[in-house]
Coordinates of C-alpha atoms in Angstrom, one line a residue:
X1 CA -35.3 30.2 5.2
X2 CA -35.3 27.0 7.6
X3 CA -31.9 25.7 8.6
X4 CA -31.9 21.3 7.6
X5 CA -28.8 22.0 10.1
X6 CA -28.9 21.3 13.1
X7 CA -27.5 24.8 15.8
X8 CA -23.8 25.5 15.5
X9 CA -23.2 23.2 12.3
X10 CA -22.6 25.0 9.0
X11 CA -21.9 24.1 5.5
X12 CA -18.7 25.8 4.1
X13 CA -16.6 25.8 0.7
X14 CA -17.3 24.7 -2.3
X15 CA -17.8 21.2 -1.3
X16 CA -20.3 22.0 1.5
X17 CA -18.1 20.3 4.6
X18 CA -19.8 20.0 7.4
X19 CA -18.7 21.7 10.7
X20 CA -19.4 22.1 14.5
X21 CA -18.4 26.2 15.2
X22 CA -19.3 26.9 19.1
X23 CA -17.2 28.9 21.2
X24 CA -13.9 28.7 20.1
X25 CA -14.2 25.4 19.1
X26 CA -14.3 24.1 15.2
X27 CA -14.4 21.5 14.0
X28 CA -15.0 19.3 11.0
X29 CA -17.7 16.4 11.0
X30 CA -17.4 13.7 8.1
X31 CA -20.2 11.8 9.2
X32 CA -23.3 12.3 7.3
X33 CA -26.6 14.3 8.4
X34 CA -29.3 11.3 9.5
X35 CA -26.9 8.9 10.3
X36 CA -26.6 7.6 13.7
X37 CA -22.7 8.5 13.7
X38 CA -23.9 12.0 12.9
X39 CA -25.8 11.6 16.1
X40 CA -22.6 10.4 18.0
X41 CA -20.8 12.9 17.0
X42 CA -22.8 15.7 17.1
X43 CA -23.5 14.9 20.8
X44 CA -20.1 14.5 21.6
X45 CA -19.3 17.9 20.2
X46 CA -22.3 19.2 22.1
X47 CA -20.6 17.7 25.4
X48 CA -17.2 19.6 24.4
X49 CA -14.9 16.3 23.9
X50 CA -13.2 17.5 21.0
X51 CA -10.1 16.0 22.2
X52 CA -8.3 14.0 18.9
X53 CA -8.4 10.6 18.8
X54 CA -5.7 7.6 20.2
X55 CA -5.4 6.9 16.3
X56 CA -4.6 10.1 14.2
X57 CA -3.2 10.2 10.7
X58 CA -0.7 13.0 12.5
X59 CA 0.1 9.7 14.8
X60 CA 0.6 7.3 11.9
X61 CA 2.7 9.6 10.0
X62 CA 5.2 9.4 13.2
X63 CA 5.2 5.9 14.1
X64 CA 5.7 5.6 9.8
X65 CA 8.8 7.7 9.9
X66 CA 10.4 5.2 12.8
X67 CA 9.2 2.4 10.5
X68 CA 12.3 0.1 9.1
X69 CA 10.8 0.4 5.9
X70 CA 11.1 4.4 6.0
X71 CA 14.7 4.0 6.7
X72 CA 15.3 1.9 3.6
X73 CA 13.8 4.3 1.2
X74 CA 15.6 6.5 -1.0
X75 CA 16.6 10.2 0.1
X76 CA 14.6 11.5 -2.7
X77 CA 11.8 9.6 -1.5
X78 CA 12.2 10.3 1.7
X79 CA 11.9 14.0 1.0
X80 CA 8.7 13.3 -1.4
X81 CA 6.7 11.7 1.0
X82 CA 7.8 14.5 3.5
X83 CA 6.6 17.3 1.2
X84 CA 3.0 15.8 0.9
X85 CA 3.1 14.5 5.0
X86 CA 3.2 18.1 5.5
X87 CA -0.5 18.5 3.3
X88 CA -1.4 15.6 5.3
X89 CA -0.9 16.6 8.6
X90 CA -2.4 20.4 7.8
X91 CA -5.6 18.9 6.4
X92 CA -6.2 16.0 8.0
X93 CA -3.9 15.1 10.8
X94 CA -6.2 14.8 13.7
X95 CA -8.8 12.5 11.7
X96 CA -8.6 9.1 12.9
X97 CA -7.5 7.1 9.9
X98 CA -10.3 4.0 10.6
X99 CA -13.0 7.0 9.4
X100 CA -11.4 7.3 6.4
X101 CA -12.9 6.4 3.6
X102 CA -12.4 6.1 0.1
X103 CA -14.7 8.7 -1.0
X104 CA -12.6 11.3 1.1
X105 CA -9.4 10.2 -1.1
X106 CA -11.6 11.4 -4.5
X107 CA -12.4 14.7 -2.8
X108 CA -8.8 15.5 -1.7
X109 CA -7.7 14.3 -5.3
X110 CA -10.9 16.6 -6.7
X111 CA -9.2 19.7 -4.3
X112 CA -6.2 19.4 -5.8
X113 CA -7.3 19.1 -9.4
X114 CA -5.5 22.0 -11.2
X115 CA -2.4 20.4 -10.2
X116 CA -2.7 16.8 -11.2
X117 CA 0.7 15.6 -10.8
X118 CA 0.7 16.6 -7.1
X119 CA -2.4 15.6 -6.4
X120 CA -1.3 11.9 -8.1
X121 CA 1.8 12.3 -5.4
X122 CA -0.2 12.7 -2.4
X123 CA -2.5 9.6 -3.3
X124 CA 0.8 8.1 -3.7
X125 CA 2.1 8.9 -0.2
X126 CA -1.6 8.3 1.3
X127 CA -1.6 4.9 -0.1
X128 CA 1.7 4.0 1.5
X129 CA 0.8 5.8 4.7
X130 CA -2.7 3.7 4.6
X131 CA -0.6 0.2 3.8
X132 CA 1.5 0.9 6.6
X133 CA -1.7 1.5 8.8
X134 CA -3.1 -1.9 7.8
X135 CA 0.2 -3.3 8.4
X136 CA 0.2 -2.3 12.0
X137 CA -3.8 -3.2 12.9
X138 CA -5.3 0.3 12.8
X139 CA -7.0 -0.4 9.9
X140 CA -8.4 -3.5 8.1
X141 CA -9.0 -2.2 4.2
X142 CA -6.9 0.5 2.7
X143 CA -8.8 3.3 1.2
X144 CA -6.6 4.8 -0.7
X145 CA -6.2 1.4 -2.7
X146 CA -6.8 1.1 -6.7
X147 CA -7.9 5.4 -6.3
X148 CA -8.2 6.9 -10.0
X149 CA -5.2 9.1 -11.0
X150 CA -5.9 12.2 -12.7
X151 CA -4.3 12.7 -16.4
X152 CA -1.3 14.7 -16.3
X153 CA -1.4 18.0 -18.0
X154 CA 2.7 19.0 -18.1
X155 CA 4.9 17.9 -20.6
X156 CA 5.9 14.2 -21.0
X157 CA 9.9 13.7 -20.0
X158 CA 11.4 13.0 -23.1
X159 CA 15.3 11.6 -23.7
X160 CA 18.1 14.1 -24.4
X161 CA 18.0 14.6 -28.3
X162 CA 21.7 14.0 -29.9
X163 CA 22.4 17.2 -31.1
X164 CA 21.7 18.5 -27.6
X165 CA 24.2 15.7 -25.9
X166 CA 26.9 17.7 -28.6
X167 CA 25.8 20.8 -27.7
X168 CA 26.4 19.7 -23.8
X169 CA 29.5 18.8 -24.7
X170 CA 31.2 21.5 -26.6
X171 CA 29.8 23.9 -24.0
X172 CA 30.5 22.3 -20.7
X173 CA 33.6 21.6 -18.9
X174 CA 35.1 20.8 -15.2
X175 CA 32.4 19.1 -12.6
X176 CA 29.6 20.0 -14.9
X177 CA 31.2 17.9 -17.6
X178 CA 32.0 15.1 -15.4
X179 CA 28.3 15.0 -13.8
X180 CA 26.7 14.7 -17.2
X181 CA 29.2 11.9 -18.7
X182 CA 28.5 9.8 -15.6
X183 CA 24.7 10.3 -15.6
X184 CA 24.8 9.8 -19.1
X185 CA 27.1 6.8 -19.2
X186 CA 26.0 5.0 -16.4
X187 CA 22.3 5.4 -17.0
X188 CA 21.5 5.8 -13.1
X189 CA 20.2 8.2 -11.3
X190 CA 21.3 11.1 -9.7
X191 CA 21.5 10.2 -6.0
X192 CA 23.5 7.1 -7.0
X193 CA 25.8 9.1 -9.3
X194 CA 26.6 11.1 -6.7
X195 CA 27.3 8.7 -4.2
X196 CA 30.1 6.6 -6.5
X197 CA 33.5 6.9 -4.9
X198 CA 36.7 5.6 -6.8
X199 CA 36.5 2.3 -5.1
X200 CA 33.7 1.2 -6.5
X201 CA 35.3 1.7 -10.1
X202 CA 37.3 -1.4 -11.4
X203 CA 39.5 -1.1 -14.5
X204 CA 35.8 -2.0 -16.6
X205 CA 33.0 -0.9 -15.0
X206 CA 31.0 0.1 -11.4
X207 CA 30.4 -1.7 -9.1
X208 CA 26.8 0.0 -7.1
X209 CA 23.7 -0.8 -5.1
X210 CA 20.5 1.5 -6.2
X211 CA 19.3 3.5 -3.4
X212 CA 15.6 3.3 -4.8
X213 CA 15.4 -0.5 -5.8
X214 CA 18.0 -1.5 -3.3
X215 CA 19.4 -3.4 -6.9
X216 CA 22.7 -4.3 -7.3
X217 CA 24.6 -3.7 -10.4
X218 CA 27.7 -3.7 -12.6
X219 CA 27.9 -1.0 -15.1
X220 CA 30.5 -1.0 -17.5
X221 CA 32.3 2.0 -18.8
X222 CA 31.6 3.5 -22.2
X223 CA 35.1 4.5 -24.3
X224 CA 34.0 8.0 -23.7
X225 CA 32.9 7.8 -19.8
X226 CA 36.3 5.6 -19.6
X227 CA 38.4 8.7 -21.1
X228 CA 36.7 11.2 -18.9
X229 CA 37.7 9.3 -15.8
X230 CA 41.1 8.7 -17.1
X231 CA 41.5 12.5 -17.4
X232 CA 40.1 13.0 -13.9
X233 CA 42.1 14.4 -10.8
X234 CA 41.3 12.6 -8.0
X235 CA 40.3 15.0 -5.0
X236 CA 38.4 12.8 -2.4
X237 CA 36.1 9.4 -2.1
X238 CA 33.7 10.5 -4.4
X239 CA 34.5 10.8 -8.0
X240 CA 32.0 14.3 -8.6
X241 CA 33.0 16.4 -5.4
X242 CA 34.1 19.9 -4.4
X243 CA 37.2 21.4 -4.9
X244 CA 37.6 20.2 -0.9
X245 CA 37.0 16.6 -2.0
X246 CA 33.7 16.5 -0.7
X247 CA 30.4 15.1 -1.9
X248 CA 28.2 17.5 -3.6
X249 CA 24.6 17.8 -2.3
X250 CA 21.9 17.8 -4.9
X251 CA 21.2 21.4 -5.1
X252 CA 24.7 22.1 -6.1
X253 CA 24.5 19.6 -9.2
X254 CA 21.3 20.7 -10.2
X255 CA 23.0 24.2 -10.9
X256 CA 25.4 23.0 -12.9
X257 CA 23.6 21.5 -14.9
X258 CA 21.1 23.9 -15.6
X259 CA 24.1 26.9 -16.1
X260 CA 24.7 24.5 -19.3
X261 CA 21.1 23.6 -20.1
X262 CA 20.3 27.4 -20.2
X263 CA 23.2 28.3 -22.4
X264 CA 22.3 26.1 -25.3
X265 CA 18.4 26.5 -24.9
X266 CA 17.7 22.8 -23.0
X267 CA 15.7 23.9 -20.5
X268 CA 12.8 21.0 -21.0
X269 CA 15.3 18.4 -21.2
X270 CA 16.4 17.9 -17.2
X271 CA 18.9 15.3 -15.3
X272 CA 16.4 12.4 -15.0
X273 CA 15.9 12.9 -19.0
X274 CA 19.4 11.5 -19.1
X275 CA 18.6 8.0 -18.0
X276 CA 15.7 8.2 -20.6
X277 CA 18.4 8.8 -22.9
X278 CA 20.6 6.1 -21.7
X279 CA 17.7 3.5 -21.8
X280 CA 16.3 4.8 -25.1
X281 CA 20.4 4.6 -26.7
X282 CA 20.4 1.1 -25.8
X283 CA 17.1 0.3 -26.8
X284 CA 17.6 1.8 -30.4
X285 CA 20.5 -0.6 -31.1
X286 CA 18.5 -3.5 -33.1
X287 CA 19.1 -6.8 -31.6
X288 CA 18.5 -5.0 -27.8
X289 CA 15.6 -6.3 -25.7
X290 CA 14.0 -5.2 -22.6
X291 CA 16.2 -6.9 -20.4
X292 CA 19.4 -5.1 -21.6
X293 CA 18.0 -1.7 -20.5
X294 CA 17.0 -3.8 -17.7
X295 CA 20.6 -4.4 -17.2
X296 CA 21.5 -0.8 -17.0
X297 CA 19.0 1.2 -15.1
X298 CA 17.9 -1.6 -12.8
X299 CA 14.3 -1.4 -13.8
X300 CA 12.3 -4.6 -12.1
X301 CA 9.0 -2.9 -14.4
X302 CA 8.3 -3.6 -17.5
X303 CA 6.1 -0.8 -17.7
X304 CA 9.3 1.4 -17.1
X305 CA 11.3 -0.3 -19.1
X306 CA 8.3 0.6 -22.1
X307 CA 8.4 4.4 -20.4
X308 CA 11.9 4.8 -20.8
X309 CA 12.5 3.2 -24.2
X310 CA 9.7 2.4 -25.6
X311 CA 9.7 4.4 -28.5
X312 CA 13.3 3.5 -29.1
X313 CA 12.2 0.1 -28.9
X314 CA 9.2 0.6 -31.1
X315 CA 11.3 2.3 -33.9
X316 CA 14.2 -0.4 -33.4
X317 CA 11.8 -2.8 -34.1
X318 CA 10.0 -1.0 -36.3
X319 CA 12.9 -0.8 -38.9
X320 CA 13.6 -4.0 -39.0
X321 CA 10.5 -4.9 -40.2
X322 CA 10.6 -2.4 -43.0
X323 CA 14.0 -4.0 -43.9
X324 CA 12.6 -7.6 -43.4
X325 CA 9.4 -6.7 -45.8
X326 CA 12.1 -5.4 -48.6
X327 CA 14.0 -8.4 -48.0
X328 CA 11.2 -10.4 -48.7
X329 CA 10.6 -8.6 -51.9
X330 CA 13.7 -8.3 -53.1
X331 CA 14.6 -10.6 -56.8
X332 CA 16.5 -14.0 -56.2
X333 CA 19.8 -13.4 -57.9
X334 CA 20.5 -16.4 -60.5
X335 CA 23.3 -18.8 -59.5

């Protein structure tokens, strides 16, 4: 059978990719057969300058990571956008990001379509990562912009049901205890939970800055979060420590929460669901809008504000209809 290929160029995977295997050289060619940039590169190749280009996406990731904007992001999403830098670099850190086009985005988002929500994430990242390139000059138009997501296949986060919150409760005790009251009570997150030192508690609330949203709040104490406080020993700066009086890494409140969650069966009900369940307490209470979950998690998004509590708004608002159509209905009483 006739090769369409020209010598030392072979199709390979699923998705055919084209590449240059001579010697011990191989390498990938993204331009397509017939094109003069085909041409280019397969002459280059031919010539043995394989050498990667000034501008690499490995390059860009670097420069990124000194950026000020990386040092202002969240720890969390620090380590996020590390996670899928790491794909990144593996798969396509030597390509020189002014080749990339949109259509490669869809076929790493294709590659990666038994695992949706990663693959969603590392569009995420690119699109930063391509923003930031556009931002500098290496690029004019960012290929990674307005990119399809897939559909999520996993399980939706849902708030903490009550019964469970009781069940928390009666089974917990110690830092555990304290960790769930404050995630709970505060509705924030868990890196800014665990940053809170006594001094930013006044005799009503928290005083705090969100390390995602860079949002700065006042959160006043619930009766019960106030009680739980009130009954707390103070060890160091930071109000959930270690025994030493030290700050508690992630990892370490993780497991105590799960030891809990495990022993009365709420495993699919994790630490972020306890904002949810913050947001979606609030937004039960009829007469609540938006803007007082607003006022607790820090959300600038509507559209989080409706993931959060949206269906506590929608039954909130949904009962008082019910109760406004029965009012309506209901016989004048006779003066």
């Amino acid at each position: 059978m006739k090769r369409s290929l020209p010598a030392y160029v072979y199709a390979r995977g699923k998705k055919g990719y084209l590449y240059f295997v001579r010697g011990g050289v191989c390498q990938r060619i993204h331009s397509k057969p017939g094109t003069a940039e085909f041409a280019a590169d397969y002459a280059r190749l031919m010539r043995g300058r394989v050498a990667a280009p000034k501008q690499s996406i490995g390059k860009l990731i670097d420069l990124f990571m000194k950026s000020p904007q990386w040092a202002n992001y969240a720890h969390n999403t620090r380590r996020n956008h590390e996670r899928n830098f790491r794909y990144l670099r593996e798969t396509a850190g030597k390509i020189d990001p002014a080749k990339l086009r949109t259509v490669h985005v869809y076929e790493m988002r294709d590659a990666l379509a038994d695992k949706p929500t990663d693959a969603n994430r590392k569009i995420d990242t690119l699109l930063v990562l391509m923003k930031y390139a556009v931002q500098i000059g290496w690029i004019d138009r960012n290929p990674a912009q307005d990119i399809q997501r897939l559909s999520p296949t996993g399980k939706k986060r849902k708030p903490w049901p009550a019964d469970l919150i009781e069940a928390f409760r009666a089974e917990a005790e110690g830092r555990a205890l304290l960790l769930f009251e404050m995630l709970l009570g505060t509705g924030q997150r868990i890196d800014d939970v665990l940053k809170l030192r006594w001094s930013d508690l006044d005799d009503d609330g928290f005083t705090l800055v969100q390390g995602k949203t860079k949002a700065e709040l006042y959160i006043p104490l619930t009766d019960r979060l106030r009680a739980v406080l009130a009954a707390e020993k103070k060890r160091g700066l930071f109000i959930v420590c270690r025994e030493d009086g030290q700050r508690i890494s992630y990892p370490s409140a993780h497991k105590d929460i799960m030891t809990v969650r495990r022993k009365i069966g709420a495993e699919d009900y994790d630490i972020h669901a306890l904002r949810y369940a913050a947001a979606s307490e609030i937004a039960s209470i009829p007469g609540m809008t938006s803007d007082h979950v607003k006022a607790i998690t820090g959300h600038a998004s509507g559209a989080m504000i409706r993931l959060y509590a949206g269906a506590a708004q929608q039954k909130a608002r949904a009962t008082e209809a019910q109760k406004a159509r029965m009012d309506r209905t209901k016989p004048k009483r006779e003066h």
